[in-house]
mmCIF file with all atom_site columns, C-alpha atoms in Angstrom:
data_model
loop_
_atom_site.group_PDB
_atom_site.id
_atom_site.type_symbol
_atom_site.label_atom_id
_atom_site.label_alt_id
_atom_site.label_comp_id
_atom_site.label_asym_id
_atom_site.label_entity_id
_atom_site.label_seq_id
_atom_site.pdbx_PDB_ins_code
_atom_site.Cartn_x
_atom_site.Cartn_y
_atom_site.Cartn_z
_atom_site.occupancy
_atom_site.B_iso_or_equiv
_atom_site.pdbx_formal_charge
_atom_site.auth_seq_id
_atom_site.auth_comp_id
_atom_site.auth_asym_id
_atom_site.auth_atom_id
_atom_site.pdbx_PDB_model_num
ATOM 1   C CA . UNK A 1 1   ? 14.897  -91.466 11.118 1.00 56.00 ? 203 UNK A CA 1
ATOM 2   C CA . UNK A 1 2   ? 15.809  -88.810 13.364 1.00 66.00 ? 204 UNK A CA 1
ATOM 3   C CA . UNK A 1 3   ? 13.717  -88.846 16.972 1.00 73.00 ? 205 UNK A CA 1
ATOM 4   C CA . UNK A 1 4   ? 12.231  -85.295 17.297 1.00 71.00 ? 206 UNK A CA 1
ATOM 5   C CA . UNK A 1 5   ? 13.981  -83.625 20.437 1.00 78.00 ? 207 UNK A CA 1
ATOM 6   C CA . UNK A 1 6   ? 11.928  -80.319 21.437 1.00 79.00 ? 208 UNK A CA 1
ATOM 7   C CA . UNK A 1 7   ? 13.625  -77.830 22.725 1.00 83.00 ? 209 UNK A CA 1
ATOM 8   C CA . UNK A 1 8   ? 14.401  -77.450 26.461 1.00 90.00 ? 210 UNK A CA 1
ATOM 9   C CA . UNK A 1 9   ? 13.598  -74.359 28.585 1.00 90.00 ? 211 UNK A CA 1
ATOM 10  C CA . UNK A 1 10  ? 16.242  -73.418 31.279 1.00 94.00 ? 212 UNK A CA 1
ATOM 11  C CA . UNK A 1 11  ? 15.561  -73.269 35.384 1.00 95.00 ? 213 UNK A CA 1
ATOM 12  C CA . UNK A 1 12  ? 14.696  -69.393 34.999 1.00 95.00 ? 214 UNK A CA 1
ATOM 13  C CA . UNK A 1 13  ? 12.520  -69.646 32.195 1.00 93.00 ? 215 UNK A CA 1
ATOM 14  C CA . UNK A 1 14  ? 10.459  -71.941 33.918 1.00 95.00 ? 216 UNK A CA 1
ATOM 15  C CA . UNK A 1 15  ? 10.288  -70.106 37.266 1.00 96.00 ? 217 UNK A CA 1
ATOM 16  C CA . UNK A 1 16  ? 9.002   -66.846 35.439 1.00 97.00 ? 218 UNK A CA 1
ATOM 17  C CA . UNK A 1 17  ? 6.579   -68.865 33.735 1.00 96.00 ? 219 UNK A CA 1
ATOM 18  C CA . UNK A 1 18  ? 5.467   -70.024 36.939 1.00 97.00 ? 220 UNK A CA 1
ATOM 19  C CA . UNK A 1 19  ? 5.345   -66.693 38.409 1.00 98.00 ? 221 UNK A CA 1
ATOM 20  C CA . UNK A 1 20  ? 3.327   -65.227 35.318 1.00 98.00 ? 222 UNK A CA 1
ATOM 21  C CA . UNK A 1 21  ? 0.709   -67.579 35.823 1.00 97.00 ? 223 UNK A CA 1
ATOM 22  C CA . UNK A 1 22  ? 0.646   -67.578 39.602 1.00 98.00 ? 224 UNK A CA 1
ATOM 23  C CA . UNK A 1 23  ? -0.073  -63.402 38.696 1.00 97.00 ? 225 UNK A CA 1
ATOM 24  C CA . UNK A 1 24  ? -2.247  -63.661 36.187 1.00 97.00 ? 226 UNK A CA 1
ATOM 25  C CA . UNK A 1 25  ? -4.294  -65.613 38.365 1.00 97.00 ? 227 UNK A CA 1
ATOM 26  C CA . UNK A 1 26  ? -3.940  -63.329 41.238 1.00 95.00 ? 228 UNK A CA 1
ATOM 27  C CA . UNK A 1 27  ? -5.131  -60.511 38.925 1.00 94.00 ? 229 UNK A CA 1
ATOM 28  C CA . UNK A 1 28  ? -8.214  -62.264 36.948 1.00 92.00 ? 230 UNK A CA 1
ATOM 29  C CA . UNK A 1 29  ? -9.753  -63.210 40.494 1.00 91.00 ? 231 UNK A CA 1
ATOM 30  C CA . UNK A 1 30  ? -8.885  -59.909 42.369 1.00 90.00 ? 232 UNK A CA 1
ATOM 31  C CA . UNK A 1 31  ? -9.032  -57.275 39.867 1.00 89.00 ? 233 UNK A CA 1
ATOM 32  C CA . UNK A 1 32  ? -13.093 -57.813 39.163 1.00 83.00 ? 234 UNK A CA 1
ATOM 33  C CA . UNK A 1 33  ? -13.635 -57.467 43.082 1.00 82.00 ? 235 UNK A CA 1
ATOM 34  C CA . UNK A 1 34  ? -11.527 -54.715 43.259 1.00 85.00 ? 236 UNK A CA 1
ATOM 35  C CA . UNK A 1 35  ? -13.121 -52.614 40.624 1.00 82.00 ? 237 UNK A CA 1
ATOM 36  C CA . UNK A 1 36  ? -16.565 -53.428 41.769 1.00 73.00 ? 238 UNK A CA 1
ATOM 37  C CA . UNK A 1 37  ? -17.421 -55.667 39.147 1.00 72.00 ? 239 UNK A CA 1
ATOM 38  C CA . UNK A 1 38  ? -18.291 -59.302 41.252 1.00 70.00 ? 240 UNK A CA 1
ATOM 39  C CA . UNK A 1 39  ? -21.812 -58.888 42.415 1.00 62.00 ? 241 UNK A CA 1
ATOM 40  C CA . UNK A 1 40  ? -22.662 -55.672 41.059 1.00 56.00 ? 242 UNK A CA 1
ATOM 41  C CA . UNK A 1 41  ? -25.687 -56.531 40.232 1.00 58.00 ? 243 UNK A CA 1
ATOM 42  C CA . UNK A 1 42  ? -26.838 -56.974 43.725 1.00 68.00 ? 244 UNK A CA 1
ATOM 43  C CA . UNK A 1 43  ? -29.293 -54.548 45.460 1.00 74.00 ? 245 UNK A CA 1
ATOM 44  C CA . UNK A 1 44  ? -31.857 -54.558 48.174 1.00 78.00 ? 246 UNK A CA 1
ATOM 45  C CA . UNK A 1 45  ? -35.319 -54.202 47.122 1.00 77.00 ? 247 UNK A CA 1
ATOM 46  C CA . UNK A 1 46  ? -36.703 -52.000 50.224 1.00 80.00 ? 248 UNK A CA 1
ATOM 47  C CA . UNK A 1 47  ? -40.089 -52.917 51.285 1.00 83.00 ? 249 UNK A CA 1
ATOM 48  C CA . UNK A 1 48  ? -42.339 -50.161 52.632 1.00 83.00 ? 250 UNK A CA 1
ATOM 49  C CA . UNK A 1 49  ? -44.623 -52.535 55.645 1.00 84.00 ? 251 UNK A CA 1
ATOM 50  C CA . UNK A 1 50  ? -41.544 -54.502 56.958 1.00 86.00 ? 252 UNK A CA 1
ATOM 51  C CA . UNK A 1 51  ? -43.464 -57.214 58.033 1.00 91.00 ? 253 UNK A CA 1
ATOM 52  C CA . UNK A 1 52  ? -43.036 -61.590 57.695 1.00 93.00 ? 254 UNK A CA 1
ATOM 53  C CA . UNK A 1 53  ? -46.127 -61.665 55.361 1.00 92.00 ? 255 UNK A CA 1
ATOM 54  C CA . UNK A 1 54  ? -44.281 -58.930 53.200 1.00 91.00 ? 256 UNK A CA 1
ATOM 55  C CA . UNK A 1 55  ? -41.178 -60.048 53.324 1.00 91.00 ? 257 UNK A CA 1
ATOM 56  C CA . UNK A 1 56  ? -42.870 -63.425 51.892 1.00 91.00 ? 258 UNK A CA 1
ATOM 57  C CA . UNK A 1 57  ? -42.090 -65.734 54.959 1.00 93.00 ? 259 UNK A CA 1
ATOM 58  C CA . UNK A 1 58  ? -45.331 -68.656 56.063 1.00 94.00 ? 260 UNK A CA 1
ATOM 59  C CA . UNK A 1 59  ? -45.538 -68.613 60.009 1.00 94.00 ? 261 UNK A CA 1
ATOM 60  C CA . UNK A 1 60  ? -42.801 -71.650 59.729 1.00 95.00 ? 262 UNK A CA 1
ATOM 61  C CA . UNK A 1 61  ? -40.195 -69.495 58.432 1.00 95.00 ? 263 UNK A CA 1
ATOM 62  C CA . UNK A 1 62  ? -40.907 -66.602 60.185 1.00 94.00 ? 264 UNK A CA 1
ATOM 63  C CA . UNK A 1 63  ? -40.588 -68.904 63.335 1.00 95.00 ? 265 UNK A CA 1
ATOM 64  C CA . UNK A 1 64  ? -37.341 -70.084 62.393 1.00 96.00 ? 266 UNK A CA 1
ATOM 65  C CA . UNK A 1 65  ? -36.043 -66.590 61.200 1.00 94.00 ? 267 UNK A CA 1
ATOM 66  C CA . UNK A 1 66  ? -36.527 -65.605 64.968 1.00 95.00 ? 268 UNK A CA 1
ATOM 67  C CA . UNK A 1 67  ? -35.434 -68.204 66.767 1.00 96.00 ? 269 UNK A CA 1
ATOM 68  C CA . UNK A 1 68  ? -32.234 -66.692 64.780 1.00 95.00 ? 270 UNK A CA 1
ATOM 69  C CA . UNK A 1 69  ? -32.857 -63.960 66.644 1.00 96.00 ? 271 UNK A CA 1
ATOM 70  C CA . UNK A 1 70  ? -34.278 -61.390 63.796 1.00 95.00 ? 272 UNK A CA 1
ATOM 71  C CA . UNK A 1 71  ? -37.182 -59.513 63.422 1.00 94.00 ? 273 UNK A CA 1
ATOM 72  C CA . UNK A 1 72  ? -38.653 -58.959 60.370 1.00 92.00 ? 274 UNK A CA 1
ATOM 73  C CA . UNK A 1 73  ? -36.915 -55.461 60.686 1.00 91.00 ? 275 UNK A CA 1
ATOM 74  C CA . UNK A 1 74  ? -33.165 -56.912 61.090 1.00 91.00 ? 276 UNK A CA 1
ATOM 75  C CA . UNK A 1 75  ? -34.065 -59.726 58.188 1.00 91.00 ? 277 UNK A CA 1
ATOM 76  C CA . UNK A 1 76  ? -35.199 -57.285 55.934 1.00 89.00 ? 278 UNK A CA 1
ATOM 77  C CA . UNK A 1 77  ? -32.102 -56.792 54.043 1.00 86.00 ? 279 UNK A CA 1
ATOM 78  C CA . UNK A 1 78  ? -31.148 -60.541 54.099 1.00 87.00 ? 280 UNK A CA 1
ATOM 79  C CA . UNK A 1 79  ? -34.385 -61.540 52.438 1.00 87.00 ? 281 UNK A CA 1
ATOM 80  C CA . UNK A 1 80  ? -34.396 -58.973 50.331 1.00 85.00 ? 282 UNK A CA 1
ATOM 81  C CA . UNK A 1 81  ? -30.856 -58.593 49.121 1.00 82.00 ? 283 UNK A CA 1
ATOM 82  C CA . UNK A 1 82  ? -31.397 -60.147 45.582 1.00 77.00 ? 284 UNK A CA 1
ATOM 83  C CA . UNK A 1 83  ? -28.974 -60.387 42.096 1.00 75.00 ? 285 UNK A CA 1
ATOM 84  C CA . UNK A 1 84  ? -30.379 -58.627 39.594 1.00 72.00 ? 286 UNK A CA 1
ATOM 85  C CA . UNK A 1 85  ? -29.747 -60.258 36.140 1.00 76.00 ? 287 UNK A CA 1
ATOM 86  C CA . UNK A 1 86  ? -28.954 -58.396 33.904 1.00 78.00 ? 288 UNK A CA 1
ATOM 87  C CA . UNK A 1 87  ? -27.429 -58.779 30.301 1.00 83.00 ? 289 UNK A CA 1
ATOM 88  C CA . UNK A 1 88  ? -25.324 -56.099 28.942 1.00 85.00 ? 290 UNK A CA 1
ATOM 89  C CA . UNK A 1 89  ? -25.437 -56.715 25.287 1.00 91.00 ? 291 UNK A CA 1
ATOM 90  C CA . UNK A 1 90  ? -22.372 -54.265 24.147 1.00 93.00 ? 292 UNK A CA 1
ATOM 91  C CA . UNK A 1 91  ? -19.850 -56.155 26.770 1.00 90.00 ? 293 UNK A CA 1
ATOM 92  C CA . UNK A 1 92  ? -20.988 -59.672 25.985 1.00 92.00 ? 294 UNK A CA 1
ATOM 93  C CA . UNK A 1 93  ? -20.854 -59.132 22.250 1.00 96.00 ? 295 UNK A CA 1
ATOM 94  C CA . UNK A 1 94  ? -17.184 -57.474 22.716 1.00 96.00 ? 296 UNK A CA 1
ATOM 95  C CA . UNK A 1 95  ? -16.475 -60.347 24.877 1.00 94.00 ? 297 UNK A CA 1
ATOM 96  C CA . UNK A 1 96  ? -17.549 -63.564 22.326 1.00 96.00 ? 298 UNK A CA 1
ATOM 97  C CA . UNK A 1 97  ? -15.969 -61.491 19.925 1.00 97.00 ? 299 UNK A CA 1
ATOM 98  C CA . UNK A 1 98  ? -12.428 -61.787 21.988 1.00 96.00 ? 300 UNK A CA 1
ATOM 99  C CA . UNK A 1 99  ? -12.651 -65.449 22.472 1.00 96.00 ? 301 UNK A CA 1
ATOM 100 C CA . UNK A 1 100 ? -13.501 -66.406 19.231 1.00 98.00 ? 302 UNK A CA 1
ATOM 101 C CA . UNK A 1 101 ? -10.390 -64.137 17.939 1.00 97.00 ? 303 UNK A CA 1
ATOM 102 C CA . UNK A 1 102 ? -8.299  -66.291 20.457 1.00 97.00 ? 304 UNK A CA 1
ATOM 103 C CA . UNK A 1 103 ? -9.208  -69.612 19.294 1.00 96.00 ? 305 UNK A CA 1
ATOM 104 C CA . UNK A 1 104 ? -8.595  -68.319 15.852 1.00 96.00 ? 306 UNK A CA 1
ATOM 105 C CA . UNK A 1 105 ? -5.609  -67.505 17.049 1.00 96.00 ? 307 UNK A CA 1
ATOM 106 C CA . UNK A 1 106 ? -4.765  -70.436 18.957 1.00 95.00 ? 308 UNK A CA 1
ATOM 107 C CA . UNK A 1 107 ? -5.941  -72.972 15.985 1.00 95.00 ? 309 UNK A CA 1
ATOM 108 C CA . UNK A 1 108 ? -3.696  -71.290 13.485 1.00 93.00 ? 310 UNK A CA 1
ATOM 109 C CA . UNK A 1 109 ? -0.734  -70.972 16.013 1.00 91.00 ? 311 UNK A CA 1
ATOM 110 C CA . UNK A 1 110 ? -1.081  -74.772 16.666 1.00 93.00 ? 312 UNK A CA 1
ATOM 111 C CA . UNK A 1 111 ? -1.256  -75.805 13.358 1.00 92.00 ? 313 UNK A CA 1
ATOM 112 C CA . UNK A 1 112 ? 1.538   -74.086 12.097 1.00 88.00 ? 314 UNK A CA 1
ATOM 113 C CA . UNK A 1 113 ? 3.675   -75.590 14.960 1.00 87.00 ? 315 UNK A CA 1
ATOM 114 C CA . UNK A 1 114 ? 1.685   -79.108 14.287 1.00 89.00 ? 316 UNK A CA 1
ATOM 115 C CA . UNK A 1 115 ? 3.081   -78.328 10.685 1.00 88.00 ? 317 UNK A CA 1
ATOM 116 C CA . UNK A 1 116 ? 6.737   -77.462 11.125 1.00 85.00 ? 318 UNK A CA 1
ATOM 117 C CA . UNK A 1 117 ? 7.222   -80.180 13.623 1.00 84.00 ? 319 UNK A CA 1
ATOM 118 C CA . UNK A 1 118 ? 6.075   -82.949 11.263 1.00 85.00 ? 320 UNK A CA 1
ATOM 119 C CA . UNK A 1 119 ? 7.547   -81.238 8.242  1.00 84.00 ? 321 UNK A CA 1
ATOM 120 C CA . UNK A 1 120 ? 10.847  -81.379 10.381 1.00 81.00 ? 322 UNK A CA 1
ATOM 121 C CA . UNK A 1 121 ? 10.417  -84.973 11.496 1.00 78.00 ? 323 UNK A CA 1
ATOM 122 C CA . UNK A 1 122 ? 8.827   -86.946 8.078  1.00 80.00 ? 324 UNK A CA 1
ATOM 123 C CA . UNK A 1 123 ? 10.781  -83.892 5.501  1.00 75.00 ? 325 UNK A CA 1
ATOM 124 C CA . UNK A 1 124 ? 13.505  -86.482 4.424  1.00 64.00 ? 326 UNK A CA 1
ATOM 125 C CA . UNK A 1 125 ? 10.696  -88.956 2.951  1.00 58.00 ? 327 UNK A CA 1
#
């Protein structure tokens, strides 16, 4: 019996592989900041009496907030600088559709290689 020899991928291919990933990486971490998408559901929640009993602080925290050096003036937007969670229904319905299309995709792609390779390997029996 034959021992199954894959194919081999030259220097070149292999560097642009590398260099495709190294990119796609770049992009999937950089392109949601750039567009404004990482944190955008962030927002301060003004407060009308900016005061330490307002802004929800015990005497304890307060004291430790100005040792700090802030006033409950200058902590204001700190404290109160909150994520907002919210679920976009459209987008995350687009999105489990996408990745459930890829695994599809990936499942039948792998078993059709799974496939050929042991057809090509156990054929002769």
């Amino acid at each position: 019996m034959a021992r199954y020899i894959p194919p081999e991928q030259n220097k070149a291919g292999q560097i642009l592989d590398i260099a495709v990933v190294v990119v796609a990486i770049f992009v999937a971490l950089w392109l949601p900041l750039k567009l404004g998408l990482a944190g955008a559901a962030k927002s301060i929640d003004p407060l009308d009496a900016k005061t330490w009993d307002a802004l929800g602080q015990n005497a304890t925290m307060a004291s430790i907030w100005e040792k700090l050096g802030y006033t409950p003036e200058t902590a204001h937007d700190i404290i109160q600088n909150r994520f907002h969670y919210i679920i976009d229904w459209p987008t995350l319905i687009i999105m489990a559709i996408v990745l459930i299309a890829y695994f599809v995709f990936l499942f039948r792609a792998s078993d059709k290689e799974y496939r050929e390779v042991i057809n090509e390997k156990f054929d002769k029996k």
